[in-house]
PDB file of C-alpha atoms in Angstrom:
ATOM      1  CA  MET A   1       0.160  38.325 -54.593  1.00 64.00           C
ATOM      2  CA  THR A   2       3.852  39.059 -55.163  1.00 79.00           C
ATOM      3  CA  PRO A   3       4.902  37.997 -58.587  1.00 93.00           C
ATOM      4  CA  VAL A   4       7.803  35.588 -58.912  1.00 96.00           C
ATOM      5  CA  LEU A   5       9.470  37.843 -61.302  1.00 97.00           C
ATOM      6  CA  ASP A   6       8.987  41.628 -61.505  1.00 97.00           C
ATOM      7  CA  VAL A   7      11.282  43.373 -63.936  1.00 98.00           C
ATOM      8  CA  ARG A   8      11.210  47.144 -63.749  1.00 97.00           C
ATOM      9  CA  ASP A   9      12.582  49.674 -66.202  1.00 97.00           C
ATOM     10  CA  LEU A  10      15.454  47.299 -67.326  1.00 97.00           C
ATOM     11  CA  ASP A  11      18.017  49.132 -69.476  1.00 97.00           C
ATOM     12  CA  THR A  12      20.842  47.351 -71.484  1.00 97.00           C
ATOM     13  CA  SER A  13      23.459  49.166 -73.468  1.00 96.00           C
ATOM     14  CA  PHE A  14      26.237  48.295 -75.741  1.00 94.00           C
ATOM     15  CA  VAL A  15      29.398  50.350 -76.248  1.00 91.00           C
ATOM     16  CA  THR A  16      30.563  50.764 -79.644  1.00 86.00           C
ATOM     17  CA  ALA A  17      33.031  52.671 -81.617  1.00 83.00           C
ATOM     18  CA  ALA A  18      30.082  54.928 -82.590  1.00 78.00           C
ATOM     19  CA  GLY A  19      29.358  55.388 -78.812  1.00 83.00           C
ATOM     20  CA  SER A  20      26.800  53.658 -76.340  1.00 89.00           C
ATOM     21  CA  ILE A  21      23.718  52.133 -77.896  1.00 92.00           C
ATOM     22  CA  ALA A  22      20.640  51.499 -76.119  1.00 93.00           C
ATOM     23  CA  ALA A  23      19.558  47.986 -76.752  1.00 95.00           C
ATOM     24  CA  LEU A  24      16.914  47.582 -74.224  1.00 96.00           C
ATOM     25  CA  GLN A  25      14.882  50.660 -72.905  1.00 95.00           C
ATOM     26  CA  ARG A  26      12.607  50.634 -69.837  1.00 96.00           C
ATOM     27  CA  VAL A  27      11.551  47.054 -70.120  1.00 97.00           C
ATOM     28  CA  SER A  28       8.974  46.175 -67.483  1.00 97.00           C
ATOM     29  CA  LEU A  29       7.151  42.972 -67.001  1.00 97.00           C
ATOM     30  CA  THR A  30       5.872  40.375 -64.260  1.00 96.00           C
ATOM     31  CA  VAL A  31       5.370  36.699 -64.260  1.00 97.00           C
ATOM     32  CA  GLY A  32       3.457  35.058 -61.718  1.00 96.00           C
ATOM     33  CA  GLN A  33       3.727  31.456 -59.933  1.00 94.00           C
ATOM     34  CA  GLY A  34       2.793  28.864 -62.622  1.00 94.00           C
ATOM     35  CA  GLU A  35       2.187  31.449 -65.148  1.00 96.00           C
ATOM     36  CA  ILE A  36       3.696  31.494 -68.807  1.00 96.00           C
ATOM     37  CA  LEU A  37       4.532  34.755 -70.432  1.00 97.00           C
ATOM     38  CA  GLY A  38       5.049  34.929 -74.079  1.00 97.00           C
ATOM     39  CA  LEU A  39       7.624  37.310 -75.368  1.00 97.00           C
ATOM     40  CA  VAL A  40       7.453  37.822 -79.194  1.00 96.00           C
ATOM     41  CA  GLY A  41       8.749  40.292 -81.805  1.00 93.00           C
ATOM     42  CA  GLU A  42      10.987  40.311 -84.916  1.00 91.00           C
ATOM     43  CA  SER A  43      14.589  39.251 -84.905  1.00 89.00           C
ATOM     44  CA  GLY A  44      16.581  42.126 -83.507  1.00 90.00           C
ATOM     45  CA  SER A  45      13.556  43.332 -81.306  1.00 93.00           C
ATOM     46  CA  GLY A  46      15.307  42.462 -77.992  1.00 94.00           C
ATOM     47  CA  LYS A  47      13.511  39.335 -76.827  1.00 95.00           C
ATOM     48  CA  SER A  48      16.444  37.143 -76.263  1.00 94.00           C
ATOM     49  CA  LEU A  49      18.575  40.144 -74.855  1.00 96.00           C
ATOM     50  CA  THR A  50      15.744  40.492 -72.235  1.00 97.00           C
ATOM     51  CA  GLY A  51      16.085  36.954 -71.157  1.00 96.00           C
ATOM     52  CA  PHE A  52      19.985  37.165 -71.214  1.00 96.00           C
ATOM     53  CA  SER A  53      19.766  40.371 -69.121  1.00 97.00           C
ATOM     54  CA  ILE A  54      17.419  38.991 -66.500  1.00 97.00           C
ATOM     55  CA  ASN A  55      19.743  36.167 -65.974  1.00 95.00           C
ATOM     56  CA  ARG A  56      22.849  38.412 -66.165  1.00 95.00           C
ATOM     57  CA  LEU A  57      24.526  36.691 -68.896  1.00 94.00           C
ATOM     58  CA  ILE A  58      25.429  39.993 -70.726  1.00 93.00           C
ATOM     59  CA  SER A  59      29.163  40.397 -71.098  1.00 90.00           C
ATOM     60  CA  PRO A  60      31.006  43.470 -72.360  1.00 90.00           C
ATOM     61  CA  PRO A  61      30.763  45.493 -74.514  1.00 93.00           C
ATOM     62  CA  GLY A  62      27.245  44.936 -73.182  1.00 94.00           C
ATOM     63  CA  GLU A  63      26.121  45.947 -69.895  1.00 95.00           C
ATOM     64  CA  VAL A  64      22.741  46.101 -67.878  1.00 96.00           C
ATOM     65  CA  VAL A  65      22.761  49.777 -66.850  1.00 95.00           C
ATOM     66  CA  GLY A  66      19.536  50.259 -65.162  1.00 95.00           C
ATOM     67  CA  GLY A  67      16.485  49.020 -63.484  1.00 97.00           C
ATOM     68  CA  GLU A  68      15.552  46.138 -61.228  1.00 97.00           C
ATOM     69  CA  VAL A  69      15.130  42.495 -61.771  1.00 97.00           C
ATOM     70  CA  LEU A  70      13.201  41.200 -58.635  1.00 97.00           C
ATOM     71  CA  LEU A  71      13.006  37.614 -57.914  1.00 97.00           C
ATOM     72  CA  HIS A  72      10.475  37.232 -55.131  1.00 95.00           C
ATOM     73  CA  GLY A  73      11.358  40.508 -54.025  1.00 94.00           C
ATOM     74  CA  GLU A  74      15.108  40.228 -54.126  1.00 95.00           C
ATOM     75  CA  ASP A  75      16.964  42.450 -56.703  1.00 96.00           C
ATOM     76  CA  VAL A  76      19.163  39.998 -58.834  1.00 96.00           C
ATOM     77  CA  LEU A  77      21.093  42.986 -60.224  1.00 96.00           C
ATOM     78  CA  ALA A  78      22.397  43.773 -56.913  1.00 95.00           C
ATOM     79  CA  LEU A  79      23.888  40.507 -56.264  1.00 95.00           C
ATOM     80  CA  GLY A  80      27.681  39.836 -56.277  1.00 95.00           C
ATOM     81  CA  GLU A  81      29.138  37.442 -58.911  1.00 92.00           C
ATOM     82  CA  GLU A  82      29.410  34.495 -56.424  1.00 93.00           C
ATOM     83  CA  ASP A  83      25.790  34.821 -55.064  1.00 94.00           C
ATOM     84  CA  MET A  84      24.595  35.222 -59.027  1.00 94.00           C
ATOM     85  CA  ARG A  85      26.441  32.111 -59.781  1.00 92.00           C
ATOM     86  CA  GLN A  86      24.669  30.080 -57.060  1.00 91.00           C
ATOM     87  CA  LEU A  87      21.263  31.532 -57.931  1.00 94.00           C
ATOM     88  CA  ARG A  88      21.833  30.922 -61.798  1.00 92.00           C
ATOM     89  CA  GLY A  89      20.861  27.338 -62.589  1.00 89.00           C
ATOM     90  CA  ARG A  90      19.102  26.778 -59.336  1.00 92.00           C
ATOM     91  CA  ARG A  91      16.401  29.427 -58.986  1.00 94.00           C
ATOM     92  CA  ILE A  92      16.600  30.676 -62.482  1.00 96.00           C
ATOM     93  CA  ALA A  93      17.251  28.230 -65.299  1.00 94.00           C
ATOM     94  CA  MET A  94      17.713  28.904 -68.837  1.00 93.00           C
ATOM     95  CA  ILE A  95      16.705  26.691 -71.940  1.00 92.00           C
ATOM     96  CA  PHE A  96      18.452  27.611 -75.127  1.00 89.00           C
ATOM     97  CA  GLN A  97      17.262  27.298 -78.778  1.00 85.00           C
ATOM     98  CA  ASP A  98      20.277  24.987 -79.517  1.00 85.00           C
ATOM     99  CA  PRO A  99      20.486  22.236 -76.708  1.00 86.00           C
ATOM    100  CA  MET A 100      24.350  21.793 -77.738  1.00 84.00           C
ATOM    101  CA  MET A 101      24.662  25.249 -75.794  1.00 81.00           C
ATOM    102  CA  THR A 102      23.674  23.365 -72.772  1.00 84.00           C
ATOM    103  CA  LEU A 103      25.080  20.160 -73.429  1.00 93.00           C
ATOM    104  CA  ASN A 104      28.963  19.162 -73.564  1.00 94.00           C
ATOM    105  CA  PRO A 105      29.450  16.865 -76.538  1.00 93.00           C
ATOM    106  CA  VAL A 106      32.388  14.988 -75.039  1.00 95.00           C
ATOM    107  CA  LEU A 107      30.589  14.123 -71.777  1.00 95.00           C
ATOM    108  CA  ARG A 108      27.885  11.397 -71.044  1.00 96.00           C
ATOM    109  CA  ILE A 109      24.415  12.756 -69.968  1.00 96.00           C
ATOM    110  CA  GLU A 110      24.892  11.301 -66.598  1.00 95.00           C
ATOM    111  CA  THR A 111      27.889  13.254 -65.901  1.00 95.00           C
ATOM    112  CA  GLN A 112      26.555  16.529 -67.146  1.00 95.00           C
ATOM    113  CA  MET A 113      23.332  16.108 -64.790  1.00 95.00           C
ATOM    114  CA  TYR A 114      25.640  15.054 -61.837  1.00 95.00           C
ATOM    115  CA  ASP A 115      27.574  18.365 -62.386  1.00 93.00           C
ATOM    116  CA  ALA A 116      24.461  20.298 -62.626  1.00 93.00           C
ATOM    117  CA  LEU A 117      23.324  18.818 -59.322  1.00 94.00           C
ATOM    118  CA  SER A 118      26.607  19.076 -57.376  1.00 93.00           C
ATOM    119  CA  ALA A 119      27.092  22.751 -58.416  1.00 90.00           C
ATOM    120  CA  HIS A 120      24.557  23.812 -56.164  1.00 92.00           C
ATOM    121  CA  GLU A 121      24.092  21.009 -53.388  1.00 90.00           C
ATOM    122  CA  THR A 122      26.360  18.289 -51.712  1.00 91.00           C
ATOM    123  CA  ILE A 123      25.039  15.062 -53.149  1.00 92.00           C
ATOM    124  CA  SER A 124      26.142  11.534 -53.413  1.00 92.00           C
ATOM    125  CA  LYS A 125      26.549  10.091 -56.891  1.00 91.00           C
ATOM    126  CA  GLY A 126      23.905   7.362 -56.140  1.00 92.00           C
ATOM    127  CA  LYS A 127      21.368   9.929 -55.150  1.00 94.00           C
ATOM    128  CA  ALA A 128      22.236  12.167 -58.024  1.00 93.00           C
ATOM    129  CA  ARG A 129      21.774   9.296 -60.586  1.00 94.00           C
ATOM    130  CA  SER A 130      18.197   8.566 -59.112  1.00 94.00           C
ATOM    131  CA  ARG A 131      17.495  12.304 -59.318  1.00 94.00           C
ATOM    132  CA  ALA A 132      18.698  12.278 -62.850  1.00 95.00           C
ATOM    133  CA  ILE A 133      16.687   9.286 -63.886  1.00 95.00           C
ATOM    134  CA  ALA A 134      13.661  10.524 -62.424  1.00 93.00           C
ATOM    135  CA  ALA A 135      14.069  13.952 -64.282  1.00 92.00           C
ATOM    136  CA  LEU A 136      14.704  12.121 -67.662  1.00 93.00           C
ATOM    137  CA  ASP A 137      11.541  10.134 -66.915  1.00 91.00           C
ATOM    138  CA  GLU A 138       9.495  13.250 -66.137  1.00 86.00           C
ATOM    139  CA  VAL A 139      10.357  14.742 -69.439  1.00 87.00           C
ATOM    140  CA  GLY A 140       9.310  11.741 -71.355  1.00 86.00           C
ATOM    141  CA  ILE A 141      12.445  10.127 -72.282  1.00 90.00           C
ATOM    142  CA  PRO A 142      12.154   6.273 -72.504  1.00 91.00           C
ATOM    143  CA  ALA A 143      14.651   3.746 -70.932  1.00 93.00           C
ATOM    144  CA  PRO A 144      16.142   6.826 -68.993  1.00 94.00           C
ATOM    145  CA  GLU A 145      18.789   4.616 -67.437  1.00 94.00           C
ATOM    146  CA  THR A 146      20.180   3.756 -70.804  1.00 94.00           C
ATOM    147  CA  ARG A 147      20.033   7.451 -72.165  1.00 94.00           C
ATOM    148  CA  LEU A 148      22.075   8.317 -69.027  1.00 95.00           C
ATOM    149  CA  ARG A 149      25.112   6.654 -70.562  1.00 95.00           C
ATOM    150  CA  ALA A 150      24.610   8.069 -73.863  1.00 96.00           C
ATOM    151  CA  TYR A 151      26.607  11.052 -75.431  1.00 96.00           C
ATOM    152  CA  PRO A 152      24.681  14.024 -76.917  1.00 95.00           C
ATOM    153  CA  HIS A 153      25.371  12.946 -80.391  1.00 94.00           C
ATOM    154  CA  GLN A 154      23.814   9.677 -79.852  1.00 95.00           C
ATOM    155  CA  LEU A 155      20.421  11.344 -79.185  1.00 93.00           C
ATOM    156  CA  SER A 156      17.947  13.078 -81.521  1.00 90.00           C
ATOM    157  CA  GLY A 157      17.213  16.751 -81.617  1.00 87.00           C
ATOM    158  CA  GLY A 158      13.985  16.232 -79.809  1.00 87.00           C
ATOM    159  CA  MET A 159      15.905  13.958 -77.259  1.00 90.00           C
ATOM    160  CA  ARG A 160      18.598  16.583 -76.504  1.00 92.00           C
ATOM    161  CA  GLN A 161      16.066  19.344 -75.956  1.00 90.00           C
ATOM    162  CA  ARG A 162      14.299  17.068 -73.384  1.00 90.00           C
ATOM    163  CA  VAL A 163      17.631  16.558 -71.609  1.00 93.00           C
ATOM    164  CA  ALA A 164      18.268  20.308 -71.580  1.00 92.00           C
ATOM    165  CA  ILE A 165      14.751  20.663 -70.228  1.00 90.00           C
ATOM    166  CA  ALA A 166      15.451  18.083 -67.593  1.00 91.00           C
ATOM    167  CA  ILE A 167      18.558  19.752 -66.431  1.00 93.00           C
ATOM    168  CA  ALA A 168      16.697  23.021 -66.080  1.00 91.00           C
ATOM    169  CA  LEU A 169      14.260  21.398 -63.909  1.00 88.00           C
ATOM    170  CA  LEU A 170      16.555  19.588 -61.737  1.00 91.00           C
ATOM    171  CA  HIS A 171      16.579  22.070 -58.954  1.00 91.00           C
ATOM    172  CA  ARG A 172      12.747  22.885 -59.311  1.00 90.00           C
ATOM    173  CA  PRO A 173      13.753  26.757 -60.050  1.00 93.00           C
ATOM    174  CA  ASP A 174      11.412  29.546 -59.495  1.00 95.00           C
ATOM    175  CA  LEU A 175      11.824  30.821 -63.133  1.00 96.00           C
ATOM    176  CA  ILE A 176      12.590  29.288 -66.395  1.00 95.00           C
ATOM    177  CA  ILE A 177      13.583  31.501 -69.344  1.00 96.00           C
ATOM    178  CA  ALA A 178      13.026  29.488 -72.619  1.00 94.00           C
ATOM    179  CA  ASP A 179      14.809  31.096 -75.631  1.00 93.00           C
ATOM    180  CA  GLU A 180      13.160  29.631 -78.737  1.00 88.00           C
ATOM    181  CA  PRO A 181      13.867  26.144 -77.495  1.00 86.00           C
ATOM    182  CA  THR A 182      11.581  24.414 -80.176  1.00 82.00           C
ATOM    183  CA  THR A 183      12.410  26.557 -83.469  1.00 75.00           C
ATOM    184  CA  ALA A 184      14.795  23.805 -84.969  1.00 70.00           C
ATOM    185  CA  LEU A 185      12.533  20.780 -84.013  1.00 76.00           C
ATOM    186  CA  ASP A 186       9.747  19.241 -86.398  1.00 80.00           C
ATOM    187  CA  VAL A 187       6.137  20.154 -85.858  1.00 81.00           C
ATOM    188  CA  THR A 188       5.243  16.856 -83.918  1.00 82.00           C
ATOM    189  CA  ILE A 189       8.150  17.016 -81.492  1.00 80.00           C
ATOM    190  CA  GLN A 190       7.540  20.720 -81.037  1.00 82.00           C
ATOM    191  CA  GLY A 191       3.983  19.966 -80.007  1.00 84.00           C
ATOM    192  CA  GLN A 192       5.180  17.193 -77.568  1.00 83.00           C
ATOM    193  CA  ILE A 193       7.695  19.666 -76.116  1.00 82.00           C
ATOM    194  CA  LEU A 194       5.222  22.567 -75.607  1.00 87.00           C
ATOM    195  CA  ALA A 195       2.597  20.352 -73.912  1.00 87.00           C
ATOM    196  CA  LEU A 196       5.429  18.909 -71.532  1.00 84.00           C
ATOM    197  CA  VAL A 197       6.573  22.372 -70.544  1.00 85.00           C
ATOM    198  CA  GLN A 198       3.055  23.541 -69.968  1.00 88.00           C
ATOM    199  CA  GLN A 199       2.150  20.602 -67.759  1.00 88.00           C
ATOM    200  CA  LEU A 200       5.372  20.831 -65.771  1.00 84.00           C
ATOM    201  CA  CYS A 201       4.821  24.610 -65.071  1.00 87.00           C
ATOM    202  CA  ARG A 202       1.385  24.107 -63.830  1.00 87.00           C
ATOM    203  CA  GLU A 203       2.261  21.103 -61.706  1.00 88.00           C
ATOM    204  CA  ARG A 204       5.382  22.836 -60.068  1.00 87.00           C
ATOM    205  CA  GLY A 205       4.221  26.331 -60.181  1.00 90.00           C
ATOM    206  CA  THR A 206       7.304  27.437 -61.960  1.00 93.00           C
ATOM    207  CA  ALA A 207       7.052  30.932 -63.761  1.00 95.00           C
ATOM    208  CA  LEU A 208       8.036  30.551 -67.279  1.00 96.00           C
ATOM    209  CA  ILE A 209       9.110  33.217 -70.018  1.00 97.00           C
ATOM    210  CA  TRP A 210       8.850  31.801 -73.387  1.00 96.00           C
ATOM    211  CA  ILE A 211      10.668  33.778 -76.126  1.00 96.00           C
ATOM    212  CA  THR A 212       9.687  33.193 -79.718  1.00 93.00           C
ATOM    213  CA  HIS A 213       8.842  34.814 -82.927  1.00 89.00           C
ATOM    214  CA  ASP A 214       6.185  32.065 -83.660  1.00 88.00           C
ATOM    215  CA  LEU A 215       2.764  33.464 -82.680  1.00 91.00           C
ATOM    216  CA  ALA A 216       1.188  29.961 -83.202  1.00 87.00           C
ATOM    217  CA  VAL A 217       3.394  28.665 -80.300  1.00 88.00           C
ATOM    218  CA  VAL A 218       2.594  31.439 -77.950  1.00 91.00           C
ATOM    219  CA  ALA A 219      -1.142  31.165 -78.702  1.00 91.00           C
ATOM    220  CA  GLY A 220      -1.299  27.565 -77.537  1.00 89.00           C
ATOM    221  CA  ILE A 221       1.302  27.832 -74.482  1.00 92.00           C
ATOM    222  CA  ALA A 222       1.047  31.380 -72.984  1.00 95.00           C
ATOM    223  CA  ASP A 223      -1.178  33.062 -70.436  1.00 95.00           C
ATOM    224  CA  ARG A 224      -0.038  36.527 -71.340  1.00 96.00           C
ATOM    225  CA  LEU A 225       1.743  37.992 -74.113  1.00 97.00           C
ATOM    226  CA  ALA A 226       4.222  40.901 -74.411  1.00 98.00           C
ATOM    227  CA  VAL A 227       5.095  42.013 -77.868  1.00 98.00           C
ATOM    228  CA  MET A 228       8.615  43.981 -78.302  1.00 97.00           C
ATOM    229  CA  TYR A 229       9.712  46.180 -80.870  1.00 97.00           C
ATOM    230  CA  ALA A 230      13.230  47.828 -81.156  1.00 95.00           C
ATOM    231  CA  GLY A 231      14.227  47.248 -77.499  1.00 95.00           C
ATOM    232  CA  ARG A 232      10.816  48.305 -75.928  1.00 97.00           C
ATOM    233  CA  ILE A 233       7.690  46.470 -74.917  1.00 97.00           C
ATOM    234  CA  VAL A 234       4.858  47.891 -77.026  1.00 97.00           C
ATOM    235  CA  GLU A 235       1.938  45.778 -75.905  1.00 97.00           C
ATOM    236  CA  MET A 236       0.982  43.425 -72.983  1.00 97.00           C
ATOM    237  CA  GLY A 237      -1.978  41.597 -71.990  1.00 96.00           C
ATOM    238  CA  GLY A 238      -3.867  38.091 -72.000  1.00 96.00           C
ATOM    239  CA  VAL A 239      -2.768  36.199 -74.946  1.00 96.00           C
ATOM    240  CA  ASP A 240      -6.209  35.726 -76.210  1.00 94.00           C
ATOM    241  CA  ALA A 241      -7.045  39.421 -76.044  1.00 94.00           C
ATOM    242  CA  VAL A 242      -3.916  40.542 -77.584  1.00 95.00           C
ATOM    243  CA  LEU A 243      -4.100  37.984 -80.632  1.00 94.00           C
ATOM    244  CA  ASP A 244      -7.890  38.406 -81.178  1.00 93.00           C
ATOM    245  CA  THR A 245      -8.171  42.302 -80.763  1.00 94.00           C
ATOM    246  CA  PRO A 246      -4.397  43.854 -80.791  1.00 95.00           C
ATOM    247  CA  ALA A 247      -4.036  47.363 -79.751  1.00 96.00           C
ATOM    248  CA  HIS A 248      -0.711  48.325 -81.295  1.00 97.00           C
ATOM    249  CA  PRO A 249      -0.399  48.711 -85.058  1.00 96.00           C
ATOM    250  CA  TYR A 250       2.758  46.507 -84.892  1.00 96.00           C
ATOM    251  CA  THR A 251       1.077  43.684 -83.192  1.00 96.00           C
ATOM    252  CA  ARG A 252      -1.702  43.845 -85.868  1.00 94.00           C
ATOM    253  CA  GLY A 253       1.178  43.766 -88.512  1.00 93.00           C
ATOM    254  CA  LEU A 254       2.692  40.626 -86.954  1.00 93.00           C
ATOM    255  CA  ILE A 255      -0.576  38.827 -86.900  1.00 92.00           C
ATOM    256  CA  ASP A 256      -1.630  39.659 -90.325  1.00 88.00           C
ATOM    257  CA  SER A 257       1.881  38.462 -91.442  1.00 85.00           C
ATOM    258  CA  VAL A 258       1.196  34.948 -90.333  1.00 82.00           C
ATOM    259  CA  PRO A 259       0.847  32.814 -93.631  1.00 77.00           C
ATOM    260  CA  ALA A 260      -2.029  30.623 -92.300  1.00 67.00           C
ATOM    261  CA  ARG A 261      -4.337  33.809 -92.268  1.00 57.00           C
ATOM    262  CA  GLY A 262      -4.142  34.456 -96.125  1.00 57.00           C
ATOM    263  CA  THR A 263      -6.155  32.870 -98.859  1.00 68.00           C
ATOM    264  CA  ARG A 264      -4.526  30.386-101.321  1.00 73.00           C
ATOM    265  CA  GLY A 265      -2.969  32.270-104.230  1.00 75.00           C
ATOM    266  CA  GLN A 266      -3.239  35.737-102.233  1.00 76.00           C
ATOM    267  CA  ARG A 267       0.155  37.644-101.886  1.00 78.00           C
ATOM    268  CA  LEU A 268       1.177  37.495 -98.252  1.00 77.00           C
ATOM    269  CA  ASN A 269       0.590  40.633 -95.959  1.00 81.00           C
ATOM    270  CA  GLN A 270       3.802  42.249 -94.480  1.00 85.00           C
ATOM    271  CA  ILE A 271       4.728  45.258 -92.635  1.00 90.00           C
ATOM    272  CA  PRO A 272       6.289  47.798 -94.950  1.00 89.00           C
ATOM    273  CA  GLY A 273      10.113  48.622 -94.349  1.00 89.00           C
ATOM    274  CA  ARG A 274      12.291  47.102 -91.666  1.00 89.00           C
ATOM    275  CA  MET A 275      13.073  47.689 -88.141  1.00 90.00           C
ATOM    276  CA  PRO A 276      15.383  50.630 -87.711  1.00 90.00           C
ATOM    277  CA  ALA A 277      19.075  50.033 -86.557  1.00 88.00           C
ATOM    278  CA  LEU A 278      19.527  50.645 -82.878  1.00 88.00           C
ATOM    279  CA  THR A 279      22.161  53.362 -83.902  1.00 86.00           C
ATOM    280  CA  ASP A 280      19.514  55.034 -86.070  1.00 87.00           C
ATOM    281  CA  LEU A 281      16.332  55.073 -84.121  1.00 91.00           C
ATOM    282  CA  PRO A 282      13.787  57.813 -84.987  1.00 91.00           C
ATOM    283  CA  PRO A 283      12.438  60.365 -82.511  1.00 91.00           C
ATOM    284  CA  GLY A 284       9.651  59.216 -80.368  1.00 93.00           C
ATOM    285  CA  CYS A 285       7.887  55.901 -81.435  1.00 95.00           C
ATOM    286  CA  ALA A 286      10.442  53.590 -83.203  1.00 95.00           C
ATOM    287  CA  PHE A 287       7.527  52.023 -85.197  1.00 96.00           C
ATOM    288  CA  ALA A 288       6.310  55.277 -86.560  1.00 95.00           C
ATOM    289  CA  PRO A 289       8.140  55.139 -90.039  1.00 94.00           C
ATOM    290  CA  ARG A 290       6.389  51.899 -90.802  1.00 94.00           C
ATOM    291  CA  CYS A 291       3.015  52.677 -89.352  1.00 94.00           C
ATOM    292  CA  PRO A 292       0.140  53.826 -91.380  1.00 91.00           C
ATOM    293  CA  ARG A 293      -1.547  55.774 -88.259  1.00 93.00           C
ATOM    294  CA  ALA A 294       1.605  57.796 -87.565  1.00 93.00           C
ATOM    295  CA  THR A 295       1.375  61.518 -87.180  1.00 94.00           C
ATOM    296  CA  ALA A 296       3.405  64.328 -85.769  1.00 94.00           C
ATOM    297  CA  ALA A 297       2.391  63.336 -82.346  1.00 94.00           C
ATOM    298  CA  CYS A 298       4.452  60.122 -82.451  1.00 95.00           C
ATOM    299  CA  GLU A 299       7.579  62.026 -82.538  1.00 93.00           C
ATOM    300  CA  ILE A 300       7.310  61.964 -78.782  1.00 94.00           C
ATOM    301  CA  MET A 301       7.847  58.392 -77.082  1.00 92.00           C
ATOM    302  CA  PRO A 302       4.666  57.483 -75.781  1.00 93.00           C
ATOM    303  CA  GLU A 303       4.164  55.810 -72.356  1.00 93.00           C
ATOM    304  CA  MET A 304       2.434  52.277 -71.696  1.00 95.00           C
ATOM    305  CA  VAL A 305      -1.173  53.275 -71.101  1.00 94.00           C
ATOM    306  CA  PRO A 306      -3.988  50.970 -70.161  1.00 93.00           C
ATOM    307  CA  VAL A 307      -6.391  49.587 -72.842  1.00 91.00           C
ATOM    308  CA  ASP A 308      -8.543  47.982 -70.203  1.00 87.00           C
ATOM    309  CA  GLN A 309      -8.125  46.451 -66.845  1.00 85.00           C
ATOM    310  CA  THR A 310      -5.615  43.697 -68.023  1.00 87.00           C
ATOM    311  CA  ARG A 311      -3.884  45.131 -71.218  1.00 93.00           C
ATOM    312  CA  THR A 312      -1.352  48.009 -71.810  1.00 96.00           C
ATOM    313  CA  VAL A 313      -0.026  49.548 -74.995  1.00 97.00           C
ATOM    314  CA  ARG A 314       2.433  51.907 -75.878  1.00 96.00           C
ATOM    315  CA  CYS A 315       0.901  53.933 -78.863  1.00 96.00           C
ATOM    316  CA  VAL A 316      -0.522  57.285 -79.449  1.00 93.00           C
ATOM    317  CA  HIS A 317      -3.002  56.095 -81.852  1.00 94.00           C
ATOM    318  CA  PRO A 318      -4.069  52.504 -80.545  1.00 94.00           C
ATOM    319  CA  LEU A 319      -6.329  50.369 -82.429  1.00 91.00           C
ATOM    320  CA  THR A 320      -8.886  50.194 -79.686  1.00 75.00           C
ATOM    321  CA  GLY A 321     -12.542  50.427 -81.073  1.00 55.00           C
ATOM    322  CA  ASP A 322     -11.222  49.732 -84.599  1.00 52.00           C
ATOM    323  CA  THR A 323     -12.247  46.763 -86.684  1.00 41.00           C
ATOM    324  CA  PRO A 324      -9.224  44.318 -86.783  1.00 42.00           C
TER     325      PRO A 324
END
C-alpha cells in the first residue's frame, strides 16, 4: 500500500558567510495511514527542521535543495506557492511546541477557527461555528460553546494546546506534524494530550510525525521510530525493537542517558562530548568522535543498511548481536 508520506533523500541547506551548510542530508522516511512515526534526537539534530522542510516552511537563508516529499504520490516540493498554500493546513497540518505560534492573542477562538475553515473552503458562519464546537468537543474541551468566546490568554496551557490540535484537525488532514507539542505541559496534561492524539489518529487514519527528544513519550505513542544525528537519520524501525535492542551506538547512548534507568545515587550516564557544529562535521560518520566503537572505517559515511526485515541502521559497527 502506498504510504501517506514518502520522503526521499531530502536535503536542506543554509547559506552563511562561511558558505553553504548542509543542515539535512538525504533524509528518507515513510508514514502510513493511521501510523505514528516518532522522530527523536538531541537538540540541533535536525528533527524540527525535517518537519518544517516537509511542510515547506523554510525561508531564506534556508532552502530545500534536493529530494522528494511525496504526499499520496504527489511531490509537494514541485508545487507552486499558491498550490502549497492551499495544501498547507488542509492536507498537511502542523502542531507547534508553543500553541501561541498557532493562536493569535488578540482574536477570540471562534474567529481563529472560522478563519482556518474559510481559508480552504466556502462555509457559512453558522456551519463554521458548528464545526468548531464539534472539534473542540472532540479534543476534550468542556463547554466548547463558551470556550469559543474566549481569548487564548483566558485558557490554560493545556487548553490552548487542545485548541491548536482542534484547529489542526478541522480539515481532517492526511498528515499531521507535531513539533514537541507537550514539552511545556505538566505530566498529567501531557498524558491526556498523548492519549487524545493517538486515539484521533487511529480513528481517522491520519498519519502523524511526532517530533520529540523525550524517549518516554515516543515509547508510549509511536509505532515506529527514526533517530536523527547531525542532520541524518541513523536508525529506523519499530519503536519496541529500537528501544529494546538499539543497533546504533548513538541510540544506545540516548537510552542510557535517561535518568529513570539509573540507580539512586549513581552518576547519570551520558554520551561523551557534544554534537559537532554543522560547519565542522568530521569526515564520514558524524558520531564517530563520540563513539567508543569508531575505527578508521568510520571515516567513510555508511549507508542505511538492514538490521532485520523491519529495521535499518547507518553504522559500520552496529550493535547487532551485542548485549545491550
